[in-house]
Amino acid sequence: MILNAFNLEGKIALVTGCNTGLGQGMALGLAQAGCDIIGVNRAGPADTQAKVAALGRRFWSIQADLTQPSVVPHIVEQAIAQAGHIDILVNNAGIIRRDDALNFSEQDWDDVMNINSKSLFFLSQQVARQFIAQGKGGKIINIASMLSFQGGIRVPSYTASKSAVMGLTRLMANEWAKHGVNVNAIAPGYMATNNTEQLRNDESRNEEILGRIPAGRWGIPDDMMGPIVFLASDASDYINGYTLAVDGGWLAR
Ligand code: NAP
């Protein structure tokens, strides 16, 4: 029956940046659907760990700074040593730096590109190799952005990195579909998390943004739960290389 296809019981999901915001919402959604979680964070994600445990699911914590792509192979080694296998990868960790394009620094370029696209690609590569070795396919879900579709303003490295995420999602899907690996992305709209605190605190930007969201509100981490469970489950087995907007209608305007 179709609802069984959404059941993730017995699956193991590796989620980067799951101690706050959208990553926490997605880790909890996956755990509610039956997954055990491997969380990759800079510090121990105590809150998420406790919430996953309260759902009766296992949680393993790996500490890594994803601005250093060299950490990636160790993440997968540790994940396999602890959990035995991986079924789902959620590339969520990401940062943003704001400055006028005329002033933007090389440091702000490199830091954002390293975590948002370079580590995302190399972690996907390592996990895809693991999926192929396991012989049962797998699911990779990348977190894109409205700025995968639009130019944005004062966030050049973020726009570049998130545009890369949408392109890489297609490329990886094309190469790995034959191994039963689905690669898709979710492009969140304007969501109330640390990442957008500055925007929400700016009264005129906040009003401007709310004014063009058809749903009339900022998104919240819980809004990511249904889409992530769908894309992580057998229910989406014939969806490859697609970026799903979860944006309250922002792109429809
Ligand atoms: P957030 O609350 O700031 O979460 C970002 C996560 O990434 C945190 O868990 C953070 O951990 C982790 N992280 C940051 N730098 C890291 C590093 N060097 N190594 C490992 N982990 C690191 O913001 P969010 O809004 O939930 O963002 C999650 C994802 O959604 C990002 O990719 C973001 O670009 C994307 N997104 C957000 C929105 C939005 O409106 N909020 C819209 C579109 C896309 P720490 O707590 O240790 O920093």
PDB file of C-alpha atoms and ligand atoms in Angstrom:
ATOM      1  CA  MET A   1       0.000   0.000   0.000  1.00  0.00           C
ATOM      2  CA  ILE A   2       1.248   3.465  -0.880  1.00  0.00           C
ATOM      3  CA  LEU A   3       1.626   4.809   2.668  1.00  0.00           C
ATOM      4  CA  ASN A   4       4.061   1.966   3.398  1.00  0.00           C
ATOM      5  CA  ALA A   5       6.366   3.438   0.747  1.00  0.00           C
ATOM      6  CA  PHE A   6       6.890   6.467   3.008  1.00  0.00           C
ATOM      7  CA  ASN A   7       7.939   4.330   5.968  1.00  0.00           C
ATOM      8  CA  LEU A   8      11.655   4.748   6.762  1.00  0.00           C
ATOM      9  CA  GLU A   9      11.844   2.182   9.560  1.00  0.00           C
ATOM     10  CA  GLY A  10      15.342   0.627   9.724  1.00  0.00           C
ATOM     11  CA  LYS A  11      16.944   3.287   7.496  1.00  0.00           C
ATOM     12  CA  ILE A  12      19.941   5.353   8.536  1.00  0.00           C
ATOM     13  CA  ALA A  13      20.125   9.010   7.522  1.00  0.00           C
ATOM     14  CA  LEU A  14      23.242  11.167   7.689  1.00  0.00           C
ATOM     15  CA  VAL A  15      22.197  14.821   8.152  1.00  0.00           C
ATOM     16  CA  THR A  16      24.715  17.683   8.168  1.00  0.00           C
ATOM     17  CA  GLY A  17      24.064  20.752  10.323  1.00  0.00           C
ATOM     18  CA  CYS A  18      21.196  19.276  12.313  1.00  0.00           C
ATOM     19  CA  ASN A  19      21.568  21.053  15.638  1.00  0.00           C
ATOM     20  CA  THR A  20      19.353  24.009  14.681  1.00  0.00           C
ATOM     21  CA  GLY A  21      16.903  25.280  12.081  1.00  0.00           C
ATOM     22  CA  LEU A  22      15.944  23.338   8.983  1.00  0.00           C
ATOM     23  CA  GLY A  23      18.478  20.562   9.645  1.00  0.00           C
ATOM     24  CA  GLN A  24      16.906  19.887  13.012  1.00  0.00           C
ATOM     25  CA  GLY A  25      13.396  19.914  11.486  1.00  0.00           C
ATOM     26  CA  MET A  26      14.458  17.430   8.797  1.00  0.00           C
ATOM     27  CA  ALA A  27      16.307  15.140  11.253  1.00  0.00           C
ATOM     28  CA  LEU A  28      13.202  15.014  13.438  1.00  0.00           C
ATOM     29  CA  GLY A  29      10.921  14.409  10.432  1.00  0.00           C
ATOM     30  CA  LEU A  30      13.119  11.519   9.294  1.00  0.00           C
ATOM     31  CA  ALA A  31      13.227  10.110  12.831  1.00  0.00           C
ATOM     32  CA  GLN A  32       9.418  10.330  13.072  1.00  0.00           C
ATOM     33  CA  ALA A  33       9.239   8.324   9.841  1.00  0.00           C
ATOM     34  CA  GLY A  34      11.464   5.611  11.355  1.00  0.00           C
ATOM     35  CA  CYS A  35      15.081   6.615  10.638  1.00  0.00           C
ATOM     36  CA  ASP A  36      18.063   6.477  12.933  1.00  0.00           C
ATOM     37  CA  ILE A  37      20.174   9.616  12.519  1.00  0.00           C
ATOM     38  CA  ILE A  38      23.880  10.344  12.146  1.00  0.00           C
ATOM     39  CA  GLY A  39      24.321  14.076  12.790  1.00  0.00           C
ATOM     40  CA  VAL A  40      27.364  15.955  11.464  1.00  0.00           C
ATOM     41  CA  ASN A  41      27.925  19.245  13.266  1.00  0.00           C
ATOM     42  CA  ARG A  42      30.685  21.519  14.505  1.00  0.00           C
ATOM     43  CA  ALA A  43      29.586  20.939  18.117  1.00  0.00           C
ATOM     44  CA  GLY A  44      27.570  18.239  19.865  1.00  0.00           C
ATOM     45  CA  PRO A  45      23.878  18.675  18.865  1.00  0.00           C
ATOM     46  CA  ALA A  46      22.493  17.958  22.352  1.00  0.00           C
ATOM     47  CA  ASP A  47      18.968  19.240  21.688  1.00  0.00           C
ATOM     48  CA  THR A  48      18.447  17.260  18.461  1.00  0.00           C
ATOM     49  CA  GLN A  49      20.040  14.175  20.009  1.00  0.00           C
ATOM     50  CA  ALA A  50      17.574  14.311  22.939  1.00  0.00           C
ATOM     51  CA  LYS A  51      14.587  14.865  20.629  1.00  0.00           C
ATOM     52  CA  VAL A  52      15.573  11.954  18.354  1.00  0.00           C
ATOM     53  CA  ALA A  53      16.057   9.718  21.401  1.00  0.00           C
ATOM     54  CA  ALA A  54      12.609  10.755  22.688  1.00  0.00           C
ATOM     55  CA  LEU A  55      11.177   9.371  19.424  1.00  0.00           C
ATOM     56  CA  GLY A  56      12.820   6.015  20.237  1.00  0.00           C
ATOM     57  CA  ARG A  57      15.454   6.351  17.500  1.00  0.00           C
ATOM     58  CA  ARG A  58      19.239   6.073  17.681  1.00  0.00           C
ATOM     59  CA  PHE A  59      21.489   9.110  17.173  1.00  0.00           C
ATOM     60  CA  TRP A  60      25.221   9.144  16.481  1.00  0.00           C
ATOM     61  CA  SER A  61      27.147  12.417  16.558  1.00  0.00           C
ATOM     62  CA  ILE A  62      30.127  13.221  14.348  1.00  0.00           C
ATOM     63  CA  GLN A  63      31.981  16.502  14.872  1.00  0.00           C
ATOM     64  CA  ALA A  64      33.410  18.120  11.749  1.00  0.00           C
ATOM     65  CA  ASP A  65      33.966  21.575  10.290  1.00  0.00           C
ATOM     66  CA  LEU A  66      32.653  21.400   6.731  1.00  0.00           C
ATOM     67  CA  THR A  67      34.476  24.564   5.668  1.00  0.00           C
ATOM     68  CA  GLN A  68      37.427  22.114   5.454  1.00  0.00           C
ATOM     69  CA  PRO A  69      36.509  19.667   2.646  1.00  0.00           C
ATOM     70  CA  SER A  70      39.452  17.453   3.718  1.00  0.00           C
ATOM     71  CA  VAL A  71      37.324  16.209   6.674  1.00  0.00           C
ATOM     72  CA  VAL A  72      34.829  14.522   4.344  1.00  0.00           C
ATOM     73  CA  PRO A  73      36.384  11.032   4.002  1.00  0.00           C
ATOM     74  CA  HIS A  74      36.687  10.779   7.816  1.00  0.00           C
ATOM     75  CA  ILE A  75      32.982  11.574   8.195  1.00  0.00           C
ATOM     76  CA  VAL A  76      31.942   8.592   6.076  1.00  0.00           C
ATOM     77  CA  GLU A  77      34.497   6.298   7.766  1.00  0.00           C
ATOM     78  CA  GLN A  78      33.164   7.266  11.200  1.00  0.00           C
ATOM     79  CA  ALA A  79      29.552   6.949  10.075  1.00  0.00           C
ATOM     80  CA  ILE A  80      30.085   3.402   8.825  1.00  0.00           C
ATOM     81  CA  ALA A  81      32.113   2.430  11.899  1.00  0.00           C
ATOM     82  CA  GLN A  82      29.275   3.613  14.158  1.00  0.00           C
ATOM     83  CA  ALA A  83      26.085   2.833  12.257  1.00  0.00           C
ATOM     84  CA  GLY A  84      27.195   0.060   9.872  1.00  0.00           C
ATOM     85  CA  HIS A  85      25.565   1.498   6.741  1.00  0.00           C
ATOM     86  CA  ILE A  86      23.955   4.656   5.295  1.00  0.00           C
ATOM     87  CA  ASP A  87      20.694   4.848   3.306  1.00  0.00           C
ATOM     88  CA  ILE A  88      20.051   8.592   3.090  1.00  0.00           C
ATOM     89  CA  LEU A  89      22.284  11.679   2.933  1.00  0.00           C
ATOM     90  CA  VAL A  90      20.897  15.160   3.624  1.00  0.00           C
ATOM     91  CA  ASN A  91      23.395  17.888   2.695  1.00  0.00           C
ATOM     92  CA  ASN A  92      21.924  20.671   4.803  1.00  0.00           C
ATOM     93  CA  ALA A  93      24.816  22.500   6.523  1.00  0.00           C
ATOM     94  CA  GLY A  94      25.261  25.896   4.972  1.00  0.00           C
ATOM     95  CA  ILE A  95      26.241  29.477   5.727  1.00  0.00           C
ATOM     96  CA  ILE A  96      25.622  32.911   4.257  1.00  0.00           C
ATOM     97  CA  ARG A  97      27.751  36.097   4.251  1.00  0.00           C
ATOM     98  CA  ARG A  98      26.312  39.476   3.333  1.00  0.00           C
ATOM     99  CA  ASP A  99      28.144  42.418   1.746  1.00  0.00           C
ATOM    100  CA  ASP A 100      27.898  44.565  -1.377  1.00  0.00           C
ATOM    101  CA  ALA A 101      29.354  42.823  -4.427  1.00  0.00           C
ATOM    102  CA  LEU A 102      31.785  45.756  -4.752  1.00  0.00           C
ATOM    103  CA  ASN A 103      33.252  45.045  -1.295  1.00  0.00           C
ATOM    104  CA  PHE A 104      32.856  41.272  -1.051  1.00  0.00           C
ATOM    105  CA  SER A 105      35.983  39.560   0.349  1.00  0.00           C
ATOM    106  CA  GLU A 106      37.765  36.456  -0.889  1.00  0.00           C
ATOM    107  CA  GLN A 107      37.411  34.917   2.594  1.00  0.00           C
ATOM    108  CA  ASP A 108      33.616  35.296   2.468  1.00  0.00           C
ATOM    109  CA  TRP A 109      33.672  33.776  -1.011  1.00  0.00           C
ATOM    110  CA  ASP A 110      35.825  30.765  -0.046  1.00  0.00           C
ATOM    111  CA  ASP A 111      34.135  29.938   3.283  1.00  0.00           C
ATOM    112  CA  VAL A 112      30.659  29.877   1.756  1.00  0.00           C
ATOM    113  CA  MET A 113      31.672  28.014  -1.398  1.00  0.00           C
ATOM    114  CA  ASN A 114      33.615  25.435   0.638  1.00  0.00           C
ATOM    115  CA  ILE A 115      30.758  24.440   2.899  1.00  0.00           C
ATOM    116  CA  ASN A 116      27.749  25.061   0.627  1.00  0.00           C
ATOM    117  CA  SER A 117      29.031  23.417  -2.566  1.00  0.00           C
ATOM    118  CA  LYS A 118      32.514  21.858  -2.317  1.00  0.00           C
ATOM    119  CA  SER A 119      31.904  19.793   0.838  1.00  0.00           C
ATOM    120  CA  LEU A 120      28.399  18.992  -0.434  1.00  0.00           C
ATOM    121  CA  PHE A 121      29.844  17.521  -3.629  1.00  0.00           C
ATOM    122  CA  PHE A 122      32.648  15.534  -1.997  1.00  0.00           C
ATOM    123  CA  LEU A 123      30.419  14.211   0.789  1.00  0.00           C
ATOM    124  CA  SER A 124      27.890  13.120  -1.856  1.00  0.00           C
ATOM    125  CA  GLN A 125      30.720  11.432  -3.792  1.00  0.00           C
ATOM    126  CA  GLN A 126      31.901   9.496  -0.717  1.00  0.00           C
ATOM    127  CA  VAL A 127      28.376   8.486   0.245  1.00  0.00           C
ATOM    128  CA  ALA A 128      27.480   7.484  -3.344  1.00  0.00           C
ATOM    129  CA  ARG A 129      30.547   5.202  -3.390  1.00  0.00           C
ATOM    130  CA  GLN A 130      29.274   3.689  -0.139  1.00  0.00           C
ATOM    131  CA  PHE A 131      25.735   3.282  -1.593  1.00  0.00           C
ATOM    132  CA  ILE A 132      27.179   1.500  -4.645  1.00  0.00           C
ATOM    133  CA  ALA A 133      29.299  -0.786  -2.429  1.00  0.00           C
ATOM    134  CA  GLN A 134      26.212  -1.595  -0.330  1.00  0.00           C
ATOM    135  CA  GLY A 135      24.357  -2.527  -3.550  1.00  0.00           C
ATOM    136  CA  LYS A 136      20.918  -1.180  -2.573  1.00  0.00           C
ATOM    137  CA  GLY A 137      20.947   2.337  -4.009  1.00  0.00           C
ATOM    138  CA  GLY A 138      20.242   5.303  -1.766  1.00  0.00           C
ATOM    139  CA  LYS A 139      18.860   8.813  -1.497  1.00  0.00           C
ATOM    140  CA  ILE A 140      20.746  12.110  -1.535  1.00  0.00           C
ATOM    141  CA  ILE A 141      18.854  15.319  -0.801  1.00  0.00           C
ATOM    142  CA  ASN A 142      20.691  18.630  -1.146  1.00  0.00           C
ATOM    143  CA  ILE A 143      19.446  21.851   0.378  1.00  0.00           C
ATOM    144  CA  ALA A 144      19.309  24.507  -2.321  1.00  0.00           C
ATOM    145  CA  SER A 145      17.673  27.960  -2.045  1.00  0.00           C
ATOM    146  CA  MET A 146      15.540  30.529  -3.835  1.00  0.00           C
ATOM    147  CA  LEU A 147      18.963  31.811  -4.935  1.00  0.00           C
ATOM    148  CA  SER A 148      19.412  28.634  -6.956  1.00  0.00           C
ATOM    149  CA  PHE A 149      16.738  30.241  -9.196  1.00  0.00           C
ATOM    150  CA  GLN A 150      17.222  33.965  -8.577  1.00  0.00           C
ATOM    151  CA  GLY A 151      20.149  36.386  -8.280  1.00  0.00           C
ATOM    152  CA  GLY A 152      19.558  37.823  -4.825  1.00  0.00           C
ATOM    153  CA  ILE A 153      21.344  40.879  -3.500  1.00  0.00           C
ATOM    154  CA  ARG A 154      24.496  41.353  -1.344  1.00  0.00           C
ATOM    155  CA  VAL A 155      25.132  37.580  -1.147  1.00  0.00           C
ATOM    156  CA  PRO A 156      27.397  36.776  -4.134  1.00  0.00           C
ATOM    157  CA  SER A 157      29.008  33.604  -2.763  1.00  0.00           C
ATOM    158  CA  TYR A 158      25.688  32.311  -1.448  1.00  0.00           C
ATOM    159  CA  THR A 159      24.036  32.778  -4.859  1.00  0.00           C
ATOM    160  CA  ALA A 160      26.997  31.129  -6.605  1.00  0.00           C
ATOM    161  CA  SER A 161      27.056  28.217  -4.157  1.00  0.00           C
ATOM    162  CA  LYS A 162      23.309  27.565  -4.218  1.00  0.00           C
ATOM    163  CA  SER A 163      23.137  27.845  -8.024  1.00  0.00           C
ATOM    164  CA  ALA A 164      25.907  25.222  -8.023  1.00  0.00           C
ATOM    165  CA  VAL A 165      23.811  23.023  -5.727  1.00  0.00           C
ATOM    166  CA  MET A 166      20.965  22.896  -8.257  1.00  0.00           C
ATOM    167  CA  GLY A 167      23.359  22.108 -11.125  1.00  0.00           C
ATOM    168  CA  LEU A 168      25.261  19.479  -9.151  1.00  0.00           C
ATOM    169  CA  THR A 169      21.984  17.864  -8.097  1.00  0.00           C
ATOM    170  CA  ARG A 170      21.189  17.306 -11.782  1.00  0.00           C
ATOM    171  CA  LEU A 171      24.696  16.126 -12.639  1.00  0.00           C
ATOM    172  CA  MET A 172      24.912  13.627  -9.777  1.00  0.00           C
ATOM    173  CA  ALA A 173      21.389  12.384 -10.534  1.00  0.00           C
ATOM    174  CA  ASN A 174      22.359  11.792 -14.162  1.00  0.00           C
ATOM    175  CA  GLU A 175      25.462   9.786 -13.261  1.00  0.00           C
ATOM    176  CA  TRP A 176      24.132   7.781 -10.334  1.00  0.00           C
ATOM    177  CA  ALA A 177      20.509   6.970 -11.274  1.00  0.00           C
ATOM    178  CA  LYS A 178      21.752   3.752 -12.898  1.00  0.00           C
ATOM    179  CA  HIS A 179      22.998   2.641  -9.460  1.00  0.00           C
ATOM    180  CA  GLY A 180      19.578   3.204  -7.873  1.00  0.00           C
ATOM    181  CA  VAL A 181      20.780   6.427  -6.257  1.00  0.00           C
ATOM    182  CA  ASN A 182      18.234   9.277  -6.365  1.00  0.00           C
ATOM    183  CA  VAL A 183      19.713  12.761  -6.063  1.00  0.00           C
ATOM    184  CA  ASN A 184      17.239  15.598  -5.576  1.00  0.00           C
ATOM    185  CA  ALA A 185      17.151  18.945  -3.791  1.00  0.00           C
ATOM    186  CA  ILE A 186      14.805  21.023  -1.698  1.00  0.00           C
ATOM    187  CA  ALA A 187      14.869  24.785  -2.198  1.00  0.00           C
ATOM    188  CA  PRO A 188      13.467  26.361   0.950  1.00  0.00           C
ATOM    189  CA  GLY A 189      11.890  29.787   0.605  1.00  0.00           C
ATOM    190  CA  TYR A 190      12.189  32.344   3.374  1.00  0.00           C
ATOM    191  CA  MET A 191      12.333  30.329   6.587  1.00  0.00           C
ATOM    192  CA  ALA A 192      12.541  31.628  10.159  1.00  0.00           C
ATOM    193  CA  THR A 193      15.984  30.329  11.307  1.00  0.00           C
ATOM    194  CA  ASN A 194      19.365  31.787  12.395  1.00  0.00           C
ATOM    195  CA  ASN A 195      20.265  32.097   8.714  1.00  0.00           C
ATOM    196  CA  THR A 196      17.574  34.777   8.148  1.00  0.00           C
ATOM    197  CA  GLU A 197      17.669  36.511  11.545  1.00  0.00           C
ATOM    198  CA  GLN A 198      19.293  39.629  10.071  1.00  0.00           C
ATOM    199  CA  LEU A 199      16.580  39.894   7.388  1.00  0.00           C
ATOM    200  CA  ARG A 200      13.732  39.386   9.845  1.00  0.00           C
ATOM    201  CA  ASN A 201      15.204  42.036  12.172  1.00  0.00           C
ATOM    202  CA  ASP A 202      15.264  44.578   9.322  1.00  0.00           C
ATOM    203  CA  GLU A 203      11.706  45.906   9.455  1.00  0.00           C
ATOM    204  CA  SER A 204      11.455  47.073   5.836  1.00  0.00           C
ATOM    205  CA  ARG A 205      13.093  43.910   4.355  1.00  0.00           C
ATOM    206  CA  ASN A 206      10.857  41.774   6.575  1.00  0.00           C
ATOM    207  CA  GLU A 207       7.732  43.566   5.296  1.00  0.00           C
ATOM    208  CA  GLU A 208       8.935  43.419   1.681  1.00  0.00           C
ATOM    209  CA  ILE A 209       9.569  39.670   1.926  1.00  0.00           C
ATOM    210  CA  LEU A 210       6.312  38.839   3.699  1.00  0.00           C
ATOM    211  CA  GLY A 211       4.435  40.945   1.153  1.00  0.00           C
ATOM    212  CA  ARG A 212       5.476  38.683  -1.715  1.00  0.00           C
ATOM    213  CA  ILE A 213       4.978  35.296  -0.051  1.00  0.00           C
ATOM    214  CA  PRO A 214       1.534  34.059  -1.191  1.00  0.00           C
ATOM    215  CA  ALA A 215       1.220  31.949   1.988  1.00  0.00           C
ATOM    216  CA  GLY A 216       1.660  35.182   3.978  1.00  0.00           C
ATOM    217  CA  ARG A 217       4.153  33.831   6.518  1.00  0.00           C
ATOM    218  CA  TRP A 218       7.793  32.835   6.924  1.00  0.00           C
ATOM    219  CA  GLY A 219       8.355  29.082   6.665  1.00  0.00           C
ATOM    220  CA  ILE A 220       9.353  27.065   9.724  1.00  0.00           C
ATOM    221  CA  PRO A 221      11.549  23.948  10.144  1.00  0.00           C
ATOM    222  CA  ASP A 222       8.443  21.713  10.432  1.00  0.00           C
ATOM    223  CA  ASP A 223       7.509  22.704   6.844  1.00  0.00           C
ATOM    224  CA  MET A 224      10.517  20.639   5.679  1.00  0.00           C
ATOM    225  CA  MET A 225       9.344  17.386   7.273  1.00  0.00           C
ATOM    226  CA  GLY A 226       6.892  16.151   4.615  1.00  0.00           C
ATOM    227  CA  PRO A 227       9.131  16.987   1.626  1.00  0.00           C
ATOM    228  CA  ILE A 228      12.259  15.411   3.161  1.00  0.00           C
ATOM    229  CA  VAL A 229      10.462  12.197   4.113  1.00  0.00           C
ATOM    230  CA  PHE A 230       9.003  11.974   0.591  1.00  0.00           C
ATOM    231  CA  LEU A 231      12.363  12.483  -1.137  1.00  0.00           C
ATOM    232  CA  ALA A 232      14.094  10.068   1.273  1.00  0.00           C
ATOM    233  CA  SER A 233      11.509   7.347   0.727  1.00  0.00           C
ATOM    234  CA  ASP A 234      10.609   4.730  -1.888  1.00  0.00           C
ATOM    235  CA  ALA A 235       7.617   6.944  -2.798  1.00  0.00           C
ATOM    236  CA  SER A 236      10.017   9.134  -4.834  1.00  0.00           C
ATOM    237  CA  ASP A 237      12.002   6.372  -6.569  1.00  0.00           C
ATOM    238  CA  TYR A 238      11.312   7.770 -10.068  1.00  0.00           C
ATOM    239  CA  ILE A 239      12.243  11.371  -9.215  1.00  0.00           C
ATOM    240  CA  ASN A 240      15.800  12.219 -10.273  1.00  0.00           C
ATOM    241  CA  GLY A 241      17.645  15.535 -10.383  1.00  0.00           C
ATOM    242  CA  TYR A 242      14.695  17.687  -9.342  1.00  0.00           C
ATOM    243  CA  THR A 243      14.771  20.731  -7.074  1.00  0.00           C
ATOM    244  CA  LEU A 244      11.533  21.062  -5.126  1.00  0.00           C
ATOM    245  CA  ALA A 245      10.671  24.542  -3.866  1.00  0.00           C
ATOM    246  CA  VAL A 246       9.188  24.642  -0.363  1.00  0.00           C
ATOM    247  CA  ASP A 247       8.509  28.345  -0.413  1.00  0.00           C
ATOM    248  CA  GLY A 248       4.893  29.239   0.371  1.00  0.00           C
ATOM    249  CA  GLY A 249       4.534  30.160  -3.320  1.00  0.00           C
ATOM    250  CA  TRP A 250       7.464  32.646  -3.544  1.00  0.00           C
ATOM    251  CA  LEU A 251       8.618  31.388  -6.962  1.00  0.00           C
ATOM    252  CA  ALA A 252       5.077  31.291  -8.289  1.00  0.00           C
ATOM    253  CA  ARG A 253       4.815  35.103  -8.005  1.00  0.00           C
TER     254      ARG A 253
HETATM  255  P1  NAP B   1      21.036  27.569  10.565  1.00  0.00           P
HETATM  256  O1  NAP B   1      20.060  27.436  11.685  1.00  0.00           O
HETATM  257  O2  NAP B   1      22.122  28.586  10.654  1.00  0.00           O
HETATM  258  O3  NAP B   1      21.664  26.123  10.292  1.00  0.00           O
HETATM  259  C1  NAP B   1      22.840  25.915   9.584  1.00  0.00           C
HETATM  260  C2  NAP B   1      23.444  24.610  10.052  1.00  0.00           C
HETATM  261  O4  NAP B   1      24.684  24.399   9.388  1.00  0.00           O
HETATM  262  C3  NAP B   1      23.727  24.642  11.543  1.00  0.00           C
HETATM  263  O5  NAP B   1      23.435  23.398  12.114  1.00  0.00           O
HETATM  264  C4  NAP B   1      25.210  24.925  11.561  1.00  0.00           C
HETATM  265  O6  NAP B   1      25.842  24.472  12.729  1.00  0.00           O
HETATM  266  C5  NAP B   1      25.674  24.136  10.368  1.00  0.00           C
HETATM  267  N1  NAP B   1      26.989  24.613   9.984  1.00  0.00           N
HETATM  268  C6  NAP B   1      27.364  25.877   9.699  1.00  0.00           C
HETATM  269  N2  NAP B   1      28.662  25.924   9.432  1.00  0.00           N
HETATM  270  C7  NAP B   1      29.132  24.653   9.553  1.00  0.00           C
HETATM  271  C8  NAP B   1      30.397  24.069   9.397  1.00  0.00           C
HETATM  272  N3  NAP B   1      31.469  24.800   9.072  1.00  0.00           N
HETATM  273  N4  NAP B   1      30.529  22.739   9.566  1.00  0.00           N
HETATM  274  C9  NAP B   1      29.460  21.986   9.928  1.00  0.00           C
HETATM  275  N5  NAP B   1      28.230  22.489  10.088  1.00  0.00           N
HETATM  276  C10 NAP B   1      28.069  23.810   9.908  1.00  0.00           C
HETATM  277  O7  NAP B   1      20.296  27.918   9.216  1.00  0.00           O
HETATM  278  P2  NAP B   1      19.183  27.157   8.369  1.00  0.00           P
HETATM  279  O8  NAP B   1      18.331  28.220   7.813  1.00  0.00           O
HETATM  280  O9  NAP B   1      18.558  26.067   9.124  1.00  0.00           O
HETATM  281  O10 NAP B   1      20.056  26.583   7.171  1.00  0.00           O
HETATM  282  C11 NAP B   1      20.076  25.230   6.781  1.00  0.00           C
HETATM  283  C12 NAP B   1      20.281  25.141   5.286  1.00  0.00           C
HETATM  284  O11 NAP B   1      19.133  25.691   4.638  1.00  0.00           O
HETATM  285  C13 NAP B   1      21.481  25.928   4.759  1.00  0.00           C
HETATM  286  O12 NAP B   1      22.103  25.209   3.705  1.00  0.00           O
HETATM  287  C14 NAP B   1      20.832  27.193   4.216  1.00  0.00           C
HETATM  288  O13 NAP B   1      21.598  27.792   3.223  1.00  0.00           O
HETATM  289  C15 NAP B   1      19.545  26.617   3.667  1.00  0.00           C
HETATM  290  N6  NAP B   1      18.486  27.586   3.431  1.00  0.00           N
HETATM  291  C16 NAP B   1      17.933  28.307   4.441  1.00  0.00           C
HETATM  292  C17 NAP B   1      16.913  29.195   4.150  1.00  0.00           C
HETATM  293  C18 NAP B   1      16.242  30.020   5.200  1.00  0.00           C
HETATM  294  O14 NAP B   1      15.412  30.864   4.856  1.00  0.00           O
HETATM  295  N7  NAP B   1      16.505  29.833   6.466  1.00  0.00           N
HETATM  296  C19 NAP B   1      16.472  29.363   2.843  1.00  0.00           C
HETATM  297  C20 NAP B   1      17.068  28.620   1.848  1.00  0.00           C
HETATM  298  C21 NAP B   1      18.064  27.732   2.142  1.00  0.00           C
HETATM  299  P3  NAP B   1      26.318  25.573  13.838  1.00  0.00           P
HETATM  300  O15 NAP B   1      25.125  25.738  14.724  1.00  0.00           O
HETATM  301  O16 NAP B   1      27.466  24.891  14.478  1.00  0.00           O
HETATM  302  O17 NAP B   1      26.697  26.830  13.149  1.00  0.00           O
END
